[in-house]
PDB file with SEQRES, HELIX, SHEET and CRYST1 records, atoms N, CA, C and O in Angstrom:
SEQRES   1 A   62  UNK UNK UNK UNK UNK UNK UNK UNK UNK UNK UNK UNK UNK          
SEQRES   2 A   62  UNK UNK UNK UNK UNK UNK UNK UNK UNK UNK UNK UNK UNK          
SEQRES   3 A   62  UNK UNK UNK UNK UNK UNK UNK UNK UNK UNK UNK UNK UNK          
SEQRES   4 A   62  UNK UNK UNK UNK UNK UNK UNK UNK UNK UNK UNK UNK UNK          
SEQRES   5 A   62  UNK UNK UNK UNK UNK UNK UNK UNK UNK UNK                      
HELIX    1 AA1 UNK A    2  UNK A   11  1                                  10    
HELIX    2 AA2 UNK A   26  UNK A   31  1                                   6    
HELIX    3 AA3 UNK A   45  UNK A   59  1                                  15    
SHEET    1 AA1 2 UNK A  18  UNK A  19  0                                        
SHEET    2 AA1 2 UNK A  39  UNK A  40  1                                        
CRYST1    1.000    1.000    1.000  90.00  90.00  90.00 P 1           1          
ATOM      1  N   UNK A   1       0.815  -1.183   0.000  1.00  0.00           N  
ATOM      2  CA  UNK A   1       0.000   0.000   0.000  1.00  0.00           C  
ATOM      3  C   UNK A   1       0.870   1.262   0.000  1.00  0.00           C  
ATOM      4  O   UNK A   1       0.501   2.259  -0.620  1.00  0.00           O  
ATOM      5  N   UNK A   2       1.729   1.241   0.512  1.00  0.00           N  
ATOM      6  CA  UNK A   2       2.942   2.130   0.787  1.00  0.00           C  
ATOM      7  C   UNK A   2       3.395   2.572  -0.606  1.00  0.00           C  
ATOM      8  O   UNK A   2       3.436   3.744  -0.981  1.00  0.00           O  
ATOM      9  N   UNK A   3       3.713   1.559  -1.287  1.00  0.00           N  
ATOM     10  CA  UNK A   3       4.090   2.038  -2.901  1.00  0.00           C  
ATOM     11  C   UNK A   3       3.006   2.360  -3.859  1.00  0.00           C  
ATOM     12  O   UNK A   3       3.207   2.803  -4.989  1.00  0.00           O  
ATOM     13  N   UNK A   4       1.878   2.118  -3.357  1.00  0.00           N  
ATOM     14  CA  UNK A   4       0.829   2.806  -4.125  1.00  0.00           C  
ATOM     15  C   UNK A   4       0.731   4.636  -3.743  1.00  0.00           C  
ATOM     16  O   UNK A   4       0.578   5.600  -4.493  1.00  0.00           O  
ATOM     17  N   UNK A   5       0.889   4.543  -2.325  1.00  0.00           N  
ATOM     18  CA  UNK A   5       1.202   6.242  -2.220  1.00  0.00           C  
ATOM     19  C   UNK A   5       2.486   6.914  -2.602  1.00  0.00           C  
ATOM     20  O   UNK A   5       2.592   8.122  -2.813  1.00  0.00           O  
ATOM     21  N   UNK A   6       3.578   5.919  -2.682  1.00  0.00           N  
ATOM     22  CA  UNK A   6       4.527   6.793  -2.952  1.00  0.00           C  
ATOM     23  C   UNK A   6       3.752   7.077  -4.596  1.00  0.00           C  
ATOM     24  O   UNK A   6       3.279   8.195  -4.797  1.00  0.00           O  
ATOM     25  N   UNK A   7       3.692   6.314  -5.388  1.00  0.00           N  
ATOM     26  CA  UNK A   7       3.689   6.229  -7.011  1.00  0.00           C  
ATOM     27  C   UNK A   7       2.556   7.008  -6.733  1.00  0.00           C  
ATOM     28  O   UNK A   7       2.847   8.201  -6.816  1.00  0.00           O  
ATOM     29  N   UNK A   8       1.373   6.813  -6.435  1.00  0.00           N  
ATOM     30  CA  UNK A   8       0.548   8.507  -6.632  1.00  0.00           C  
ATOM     31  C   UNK A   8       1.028   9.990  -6.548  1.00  0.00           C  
ATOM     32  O   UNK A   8       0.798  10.889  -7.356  1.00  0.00           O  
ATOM     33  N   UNK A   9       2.022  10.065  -4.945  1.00  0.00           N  
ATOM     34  CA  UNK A   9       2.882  11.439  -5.172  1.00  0.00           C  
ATOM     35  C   UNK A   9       3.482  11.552  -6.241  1.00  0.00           C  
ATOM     36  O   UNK A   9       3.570  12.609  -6.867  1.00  0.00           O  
ATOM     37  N   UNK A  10       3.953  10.501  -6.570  1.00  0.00           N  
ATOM     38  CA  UNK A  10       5.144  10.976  -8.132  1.00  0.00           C  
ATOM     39  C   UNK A  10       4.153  11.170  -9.487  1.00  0.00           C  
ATOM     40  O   UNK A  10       4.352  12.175 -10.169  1.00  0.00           O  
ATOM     41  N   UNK A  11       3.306  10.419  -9.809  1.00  0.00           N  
ATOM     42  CA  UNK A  11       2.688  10.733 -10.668  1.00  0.00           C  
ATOM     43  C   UNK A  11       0.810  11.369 -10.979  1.00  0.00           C  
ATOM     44  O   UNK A  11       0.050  11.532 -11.934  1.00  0.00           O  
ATOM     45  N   UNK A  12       0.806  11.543  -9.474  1.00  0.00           N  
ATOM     46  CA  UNK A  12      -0.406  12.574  -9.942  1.00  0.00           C  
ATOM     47  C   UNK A  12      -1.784  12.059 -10.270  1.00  0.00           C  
ATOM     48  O   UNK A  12      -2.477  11.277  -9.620  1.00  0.00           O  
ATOM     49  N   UNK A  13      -2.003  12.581 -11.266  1.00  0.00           N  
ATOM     50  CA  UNK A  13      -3.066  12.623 -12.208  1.00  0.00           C  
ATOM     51  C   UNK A  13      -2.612  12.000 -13.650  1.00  0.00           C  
ATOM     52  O   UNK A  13      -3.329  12.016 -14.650  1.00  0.00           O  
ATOM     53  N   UNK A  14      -1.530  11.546 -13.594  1.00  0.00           N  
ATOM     54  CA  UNK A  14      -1.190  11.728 -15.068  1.00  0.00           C  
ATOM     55  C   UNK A  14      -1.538  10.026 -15.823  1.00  0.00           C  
ATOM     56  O   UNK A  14      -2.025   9.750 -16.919  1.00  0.00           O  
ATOM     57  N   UNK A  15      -1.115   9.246 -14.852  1.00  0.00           N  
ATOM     58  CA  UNK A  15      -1.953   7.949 -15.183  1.00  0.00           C  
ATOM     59  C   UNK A  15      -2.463   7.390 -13.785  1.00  0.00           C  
ATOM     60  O   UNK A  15      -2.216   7.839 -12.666  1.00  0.00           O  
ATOM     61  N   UNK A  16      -3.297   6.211 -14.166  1.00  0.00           N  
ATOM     62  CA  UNK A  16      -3.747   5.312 -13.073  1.00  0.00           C  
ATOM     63  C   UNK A  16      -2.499   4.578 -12.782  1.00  0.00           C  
ATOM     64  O   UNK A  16      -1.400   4.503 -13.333  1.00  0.00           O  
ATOM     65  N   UNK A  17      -2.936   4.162 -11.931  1.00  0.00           N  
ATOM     66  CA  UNK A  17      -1.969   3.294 -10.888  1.00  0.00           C  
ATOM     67  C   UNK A  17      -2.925   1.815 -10.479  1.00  0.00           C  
ATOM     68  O   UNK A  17      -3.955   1.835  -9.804  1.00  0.00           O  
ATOM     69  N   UNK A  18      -2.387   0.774 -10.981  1.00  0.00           N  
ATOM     70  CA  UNK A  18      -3.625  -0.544 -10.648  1.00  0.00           C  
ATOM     71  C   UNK A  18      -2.365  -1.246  -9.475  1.00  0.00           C  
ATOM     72  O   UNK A  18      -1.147  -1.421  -9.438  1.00  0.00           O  
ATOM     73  N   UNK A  19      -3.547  -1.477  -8.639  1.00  0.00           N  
ATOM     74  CA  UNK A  19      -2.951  -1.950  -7.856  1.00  0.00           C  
ATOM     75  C   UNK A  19      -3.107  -3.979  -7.590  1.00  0.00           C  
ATOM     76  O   UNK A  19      -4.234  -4.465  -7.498  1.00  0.00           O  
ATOM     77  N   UNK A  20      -2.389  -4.495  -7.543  1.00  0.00           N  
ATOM     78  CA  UNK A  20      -2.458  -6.173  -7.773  1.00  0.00           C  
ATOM     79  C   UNK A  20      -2.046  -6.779  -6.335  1.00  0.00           C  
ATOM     80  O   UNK A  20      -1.579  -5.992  -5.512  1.00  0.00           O  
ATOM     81  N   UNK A  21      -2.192  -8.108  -6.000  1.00  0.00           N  
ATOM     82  CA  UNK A  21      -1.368  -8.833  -5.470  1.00  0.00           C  
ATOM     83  C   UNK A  21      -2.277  -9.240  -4.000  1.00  0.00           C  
ATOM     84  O   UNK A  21      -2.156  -8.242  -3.290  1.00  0.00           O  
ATOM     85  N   UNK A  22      -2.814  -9.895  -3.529  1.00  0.00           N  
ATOM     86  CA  UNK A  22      -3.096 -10.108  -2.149  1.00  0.00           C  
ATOM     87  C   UNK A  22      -4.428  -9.023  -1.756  1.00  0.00           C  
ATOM     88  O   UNK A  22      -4.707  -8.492  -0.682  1.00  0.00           O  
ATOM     89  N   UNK A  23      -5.086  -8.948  -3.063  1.00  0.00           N  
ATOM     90  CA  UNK A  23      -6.499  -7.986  -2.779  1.00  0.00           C  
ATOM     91  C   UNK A  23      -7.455  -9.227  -3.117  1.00  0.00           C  
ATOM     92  O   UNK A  23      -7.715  -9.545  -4.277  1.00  0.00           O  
ATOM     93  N   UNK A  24      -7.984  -9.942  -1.918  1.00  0.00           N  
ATOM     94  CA  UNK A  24      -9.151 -10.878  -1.995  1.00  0.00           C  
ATOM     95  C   UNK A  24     -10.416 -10.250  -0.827  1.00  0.00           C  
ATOM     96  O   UNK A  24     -11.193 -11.027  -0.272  1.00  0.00           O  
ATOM     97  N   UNK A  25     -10.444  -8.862  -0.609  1.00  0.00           N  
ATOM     98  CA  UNK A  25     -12.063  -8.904  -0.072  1.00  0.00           C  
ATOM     99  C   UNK A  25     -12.189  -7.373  -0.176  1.00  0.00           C  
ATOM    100  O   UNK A  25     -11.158  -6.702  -0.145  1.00  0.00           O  
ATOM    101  N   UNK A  26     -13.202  -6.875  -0.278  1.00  0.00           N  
ATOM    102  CA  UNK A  26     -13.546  -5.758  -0.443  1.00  0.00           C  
ATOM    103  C   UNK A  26     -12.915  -4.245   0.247  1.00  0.00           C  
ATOM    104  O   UNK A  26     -12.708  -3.196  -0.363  1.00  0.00           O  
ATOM    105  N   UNK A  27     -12.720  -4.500   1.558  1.00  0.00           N  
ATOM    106  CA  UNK A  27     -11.808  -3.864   2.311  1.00  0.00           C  
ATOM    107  C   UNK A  27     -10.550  -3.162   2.452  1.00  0.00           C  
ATOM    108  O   UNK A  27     -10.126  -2.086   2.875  1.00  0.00           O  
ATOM    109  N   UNK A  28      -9.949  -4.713   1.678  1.00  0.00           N  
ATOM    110  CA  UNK A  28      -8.335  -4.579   1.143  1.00  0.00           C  
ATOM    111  C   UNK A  28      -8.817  -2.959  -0.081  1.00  0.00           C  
ATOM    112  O   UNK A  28      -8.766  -1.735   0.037  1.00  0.00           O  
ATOM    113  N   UNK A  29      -9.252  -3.956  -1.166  1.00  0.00           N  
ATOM    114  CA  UNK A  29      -9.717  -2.848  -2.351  1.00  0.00           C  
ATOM    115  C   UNK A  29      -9.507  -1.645  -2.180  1.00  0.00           C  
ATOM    116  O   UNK A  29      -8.777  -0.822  -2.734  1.00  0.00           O  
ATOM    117  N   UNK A  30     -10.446  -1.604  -1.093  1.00  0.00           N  
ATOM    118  CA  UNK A  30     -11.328  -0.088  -0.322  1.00  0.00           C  
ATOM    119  C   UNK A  30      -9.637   0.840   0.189  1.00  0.00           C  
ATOM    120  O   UNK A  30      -9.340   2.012  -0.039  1.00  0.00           O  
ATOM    121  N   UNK A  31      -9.037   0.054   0.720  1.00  0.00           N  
ATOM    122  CA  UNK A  31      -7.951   0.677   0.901  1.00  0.00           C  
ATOM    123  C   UNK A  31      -6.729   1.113  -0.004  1.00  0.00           C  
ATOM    124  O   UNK A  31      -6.072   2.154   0.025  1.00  0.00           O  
ATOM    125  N   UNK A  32      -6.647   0.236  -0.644  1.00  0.00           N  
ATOM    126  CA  UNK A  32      -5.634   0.374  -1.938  1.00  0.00           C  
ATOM    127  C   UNK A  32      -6.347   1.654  -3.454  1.00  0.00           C  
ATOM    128  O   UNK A  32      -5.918   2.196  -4.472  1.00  0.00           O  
ATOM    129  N   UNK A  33      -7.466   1.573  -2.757  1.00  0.00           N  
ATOM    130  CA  UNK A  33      -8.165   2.688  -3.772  1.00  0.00           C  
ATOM    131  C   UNK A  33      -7.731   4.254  -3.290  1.00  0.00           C  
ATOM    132  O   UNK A  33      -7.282   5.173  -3.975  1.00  0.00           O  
ATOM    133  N   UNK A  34      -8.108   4.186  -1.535  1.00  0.00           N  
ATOM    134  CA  UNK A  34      -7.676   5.074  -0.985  1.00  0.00           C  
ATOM    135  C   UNK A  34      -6.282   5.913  -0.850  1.00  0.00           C  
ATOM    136  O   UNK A  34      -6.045   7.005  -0.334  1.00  0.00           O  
ATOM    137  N   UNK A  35      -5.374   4.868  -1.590  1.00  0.00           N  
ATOM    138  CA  UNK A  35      -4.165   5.213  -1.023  1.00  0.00           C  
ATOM    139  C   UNK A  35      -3.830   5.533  -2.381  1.00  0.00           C  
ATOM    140  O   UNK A  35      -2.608   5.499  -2.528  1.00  0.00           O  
ATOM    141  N   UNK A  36      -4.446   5.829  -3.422  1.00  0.00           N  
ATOM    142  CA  UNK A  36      -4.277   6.174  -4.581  1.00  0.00           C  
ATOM    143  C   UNK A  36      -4.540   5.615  -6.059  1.00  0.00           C  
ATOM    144  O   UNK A  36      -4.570   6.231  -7.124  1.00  0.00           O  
ATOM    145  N   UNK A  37      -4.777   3.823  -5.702  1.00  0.00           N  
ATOM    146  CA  UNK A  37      -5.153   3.386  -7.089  1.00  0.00           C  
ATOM    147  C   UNK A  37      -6.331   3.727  -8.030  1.00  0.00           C  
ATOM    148  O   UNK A  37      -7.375   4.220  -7.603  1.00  0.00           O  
ATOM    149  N   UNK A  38      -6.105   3.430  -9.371  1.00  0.00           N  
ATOM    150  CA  UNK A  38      -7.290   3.674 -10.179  1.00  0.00           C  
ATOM    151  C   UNK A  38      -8.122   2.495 -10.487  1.00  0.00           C  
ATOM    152  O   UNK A  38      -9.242   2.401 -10.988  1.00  0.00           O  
ATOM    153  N   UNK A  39      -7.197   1.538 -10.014  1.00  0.00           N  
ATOM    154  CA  UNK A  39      -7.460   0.014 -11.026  1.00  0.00           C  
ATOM    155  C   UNK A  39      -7.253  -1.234  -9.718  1.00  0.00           C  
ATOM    156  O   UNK A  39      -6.642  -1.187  -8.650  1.00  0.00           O  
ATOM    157  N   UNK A  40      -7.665  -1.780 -10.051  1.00  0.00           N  
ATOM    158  CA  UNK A  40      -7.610  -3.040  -8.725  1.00  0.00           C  
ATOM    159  C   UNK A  40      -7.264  -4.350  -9.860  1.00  0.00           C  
ATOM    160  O   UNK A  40      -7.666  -4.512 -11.012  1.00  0.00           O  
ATOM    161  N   UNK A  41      -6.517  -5.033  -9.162  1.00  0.00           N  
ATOM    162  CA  UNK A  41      -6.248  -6.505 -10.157  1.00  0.00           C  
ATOM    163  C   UNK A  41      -6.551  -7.391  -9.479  1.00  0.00           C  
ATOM    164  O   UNK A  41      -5.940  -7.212  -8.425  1.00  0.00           O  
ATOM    165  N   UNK A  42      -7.314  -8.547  -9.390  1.00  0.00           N  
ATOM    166  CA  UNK A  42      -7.542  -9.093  -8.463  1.00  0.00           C  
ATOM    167  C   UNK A  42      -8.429 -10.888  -8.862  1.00  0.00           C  
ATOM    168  O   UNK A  42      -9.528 -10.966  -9.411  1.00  0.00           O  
ATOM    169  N   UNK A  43      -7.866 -11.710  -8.559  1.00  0.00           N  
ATOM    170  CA  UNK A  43      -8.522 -13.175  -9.021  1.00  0.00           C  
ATOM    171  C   UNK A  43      -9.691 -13.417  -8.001  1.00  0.00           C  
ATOM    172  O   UNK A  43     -10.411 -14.385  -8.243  1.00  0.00           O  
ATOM    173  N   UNK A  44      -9.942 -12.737  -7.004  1.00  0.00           N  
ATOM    174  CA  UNK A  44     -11.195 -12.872  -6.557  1.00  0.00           C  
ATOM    175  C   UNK A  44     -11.956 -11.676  -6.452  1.00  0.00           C  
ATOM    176  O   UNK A  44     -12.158 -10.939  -5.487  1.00  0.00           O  
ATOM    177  N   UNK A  45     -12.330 -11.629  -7.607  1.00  0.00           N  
ATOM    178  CA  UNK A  45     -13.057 -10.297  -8.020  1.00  0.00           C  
ATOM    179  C   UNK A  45     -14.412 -11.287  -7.517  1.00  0.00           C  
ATOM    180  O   UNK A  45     -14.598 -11.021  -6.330  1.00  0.00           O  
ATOM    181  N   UNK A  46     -14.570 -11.451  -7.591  1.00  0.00           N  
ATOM    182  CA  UNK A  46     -16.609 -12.438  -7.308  1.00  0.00           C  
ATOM    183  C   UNK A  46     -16.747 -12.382  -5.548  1.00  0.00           C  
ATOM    184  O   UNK A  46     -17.794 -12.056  -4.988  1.00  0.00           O  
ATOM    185  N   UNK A  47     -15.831 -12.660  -5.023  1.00  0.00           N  
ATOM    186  CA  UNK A  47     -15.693 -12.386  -4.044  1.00  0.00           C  
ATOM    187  C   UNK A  47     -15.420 -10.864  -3.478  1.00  0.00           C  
ATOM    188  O   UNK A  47     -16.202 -10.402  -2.647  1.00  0.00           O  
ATOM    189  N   UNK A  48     -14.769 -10.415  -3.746  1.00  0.00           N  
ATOM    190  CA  UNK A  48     -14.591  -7.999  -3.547  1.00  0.00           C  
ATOM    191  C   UNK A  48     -16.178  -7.762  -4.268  1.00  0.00           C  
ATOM    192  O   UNK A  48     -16.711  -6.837  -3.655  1.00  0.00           O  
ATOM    193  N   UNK A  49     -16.759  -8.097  -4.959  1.00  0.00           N  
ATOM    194  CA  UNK A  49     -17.917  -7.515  -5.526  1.00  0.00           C  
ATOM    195  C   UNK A  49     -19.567  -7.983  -4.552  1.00  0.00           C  
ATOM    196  O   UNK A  49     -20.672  -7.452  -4.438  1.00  0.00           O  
ATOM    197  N   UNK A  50     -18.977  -9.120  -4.069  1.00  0.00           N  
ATOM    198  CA  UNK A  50     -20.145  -9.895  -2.939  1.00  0.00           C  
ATOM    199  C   UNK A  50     -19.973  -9.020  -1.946  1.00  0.00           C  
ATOM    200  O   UNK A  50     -20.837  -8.654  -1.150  1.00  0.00           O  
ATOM    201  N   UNK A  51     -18.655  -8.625  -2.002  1.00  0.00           N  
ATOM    202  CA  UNK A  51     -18.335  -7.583  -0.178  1.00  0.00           C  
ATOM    203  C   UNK A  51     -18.898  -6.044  -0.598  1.00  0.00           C  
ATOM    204  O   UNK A  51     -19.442  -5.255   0.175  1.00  0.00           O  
ATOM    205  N   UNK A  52     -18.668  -5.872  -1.774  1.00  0.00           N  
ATOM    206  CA  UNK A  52     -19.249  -4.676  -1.819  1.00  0.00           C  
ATOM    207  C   UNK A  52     -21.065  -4.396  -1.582  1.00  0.00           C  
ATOM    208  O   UNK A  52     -21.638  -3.469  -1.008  1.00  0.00           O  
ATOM    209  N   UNK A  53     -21.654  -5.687  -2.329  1.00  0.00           N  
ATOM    210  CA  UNK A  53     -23.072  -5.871  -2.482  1.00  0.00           C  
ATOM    211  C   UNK A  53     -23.557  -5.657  -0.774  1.00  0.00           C  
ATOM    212  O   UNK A  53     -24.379  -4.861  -0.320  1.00  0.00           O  
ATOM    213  N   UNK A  54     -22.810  -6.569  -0.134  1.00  0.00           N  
ATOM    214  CA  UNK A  54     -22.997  -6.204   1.679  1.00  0.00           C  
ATOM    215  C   UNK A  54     -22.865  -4.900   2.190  1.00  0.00           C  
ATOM    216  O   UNK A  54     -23.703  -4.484   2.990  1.00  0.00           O  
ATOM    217  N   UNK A  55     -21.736  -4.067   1.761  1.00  0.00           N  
ATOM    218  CA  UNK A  55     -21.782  -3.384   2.467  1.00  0.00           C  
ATOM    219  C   UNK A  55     -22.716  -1.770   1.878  1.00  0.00           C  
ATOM    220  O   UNK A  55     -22.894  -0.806   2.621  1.00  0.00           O  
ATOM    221  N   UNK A  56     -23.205  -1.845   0.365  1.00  0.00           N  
ATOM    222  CA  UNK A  56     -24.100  -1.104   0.093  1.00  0.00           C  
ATOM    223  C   UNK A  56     -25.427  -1.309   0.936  1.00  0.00           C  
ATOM    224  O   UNK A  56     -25.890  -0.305   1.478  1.00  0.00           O  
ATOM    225  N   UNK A  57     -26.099  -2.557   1.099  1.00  0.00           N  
ATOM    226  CA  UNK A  57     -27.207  -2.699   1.809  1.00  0.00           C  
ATOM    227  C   UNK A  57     -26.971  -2.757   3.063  1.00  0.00           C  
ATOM    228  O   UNK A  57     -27.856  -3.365   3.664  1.00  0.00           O  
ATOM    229  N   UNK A  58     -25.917  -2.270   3.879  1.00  0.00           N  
ATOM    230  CA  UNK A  58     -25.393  -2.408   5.148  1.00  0.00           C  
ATOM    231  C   UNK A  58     -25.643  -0.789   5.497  1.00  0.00           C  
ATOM    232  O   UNK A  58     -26.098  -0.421   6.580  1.00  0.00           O  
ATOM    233  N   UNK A  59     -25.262   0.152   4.372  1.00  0.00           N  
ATOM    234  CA  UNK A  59     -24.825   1.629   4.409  1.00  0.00           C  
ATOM    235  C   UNK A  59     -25.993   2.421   4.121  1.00  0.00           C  
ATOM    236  O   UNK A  59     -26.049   3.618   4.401  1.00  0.00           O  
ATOM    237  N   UNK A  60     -27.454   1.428   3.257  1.00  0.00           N  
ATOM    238  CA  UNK A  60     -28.228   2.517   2.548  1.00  0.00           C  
ATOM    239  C   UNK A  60     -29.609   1.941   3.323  1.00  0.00           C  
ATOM    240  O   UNK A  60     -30.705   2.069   2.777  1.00  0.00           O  
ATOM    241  N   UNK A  61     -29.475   1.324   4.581  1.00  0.00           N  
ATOM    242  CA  UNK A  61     -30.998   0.776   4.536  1.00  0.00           C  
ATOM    243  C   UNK A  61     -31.899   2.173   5.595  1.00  0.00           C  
ATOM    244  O   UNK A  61     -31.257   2.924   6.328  1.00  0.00           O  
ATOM    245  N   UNK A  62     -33.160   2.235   5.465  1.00  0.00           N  
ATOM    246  CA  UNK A  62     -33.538   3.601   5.701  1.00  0.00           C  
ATOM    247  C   UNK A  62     -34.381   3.003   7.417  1.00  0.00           C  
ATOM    248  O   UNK A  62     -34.935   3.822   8.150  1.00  0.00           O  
TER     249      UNK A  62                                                      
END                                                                             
């Protein structure tokens, strides 16, 4: 995560930054987005997208 912020200070806006490697649940994602990525790489995408589905109906119920 650390080198995702350094590589955002250095480059900005100017491209995305995808971040790979040991992102299996929504959380991780959530953080590696935060810390600057544009792009997530990830073999358990079915799984980060189930965590997301939770935590929308977790965040929006009235």
């Amino acid at each position: 995560m650390e080198d995702v912020k350094l590589m955002k200070g250095i480059v900005g806006d100017v491209c995305k930054i995808k971040a790979a490697g040991g992102i299996s649940d929504f959380d991780t994602a959530l953080k590696f987005i935060d810390a600057g990525a544009g792009r997530i790489g990830a073999s358990a995408a079915i799984n980060i997208l189930d965590n997301y589905k939770q935590y929308l109906s977790n965040n929006h119920k009235k």
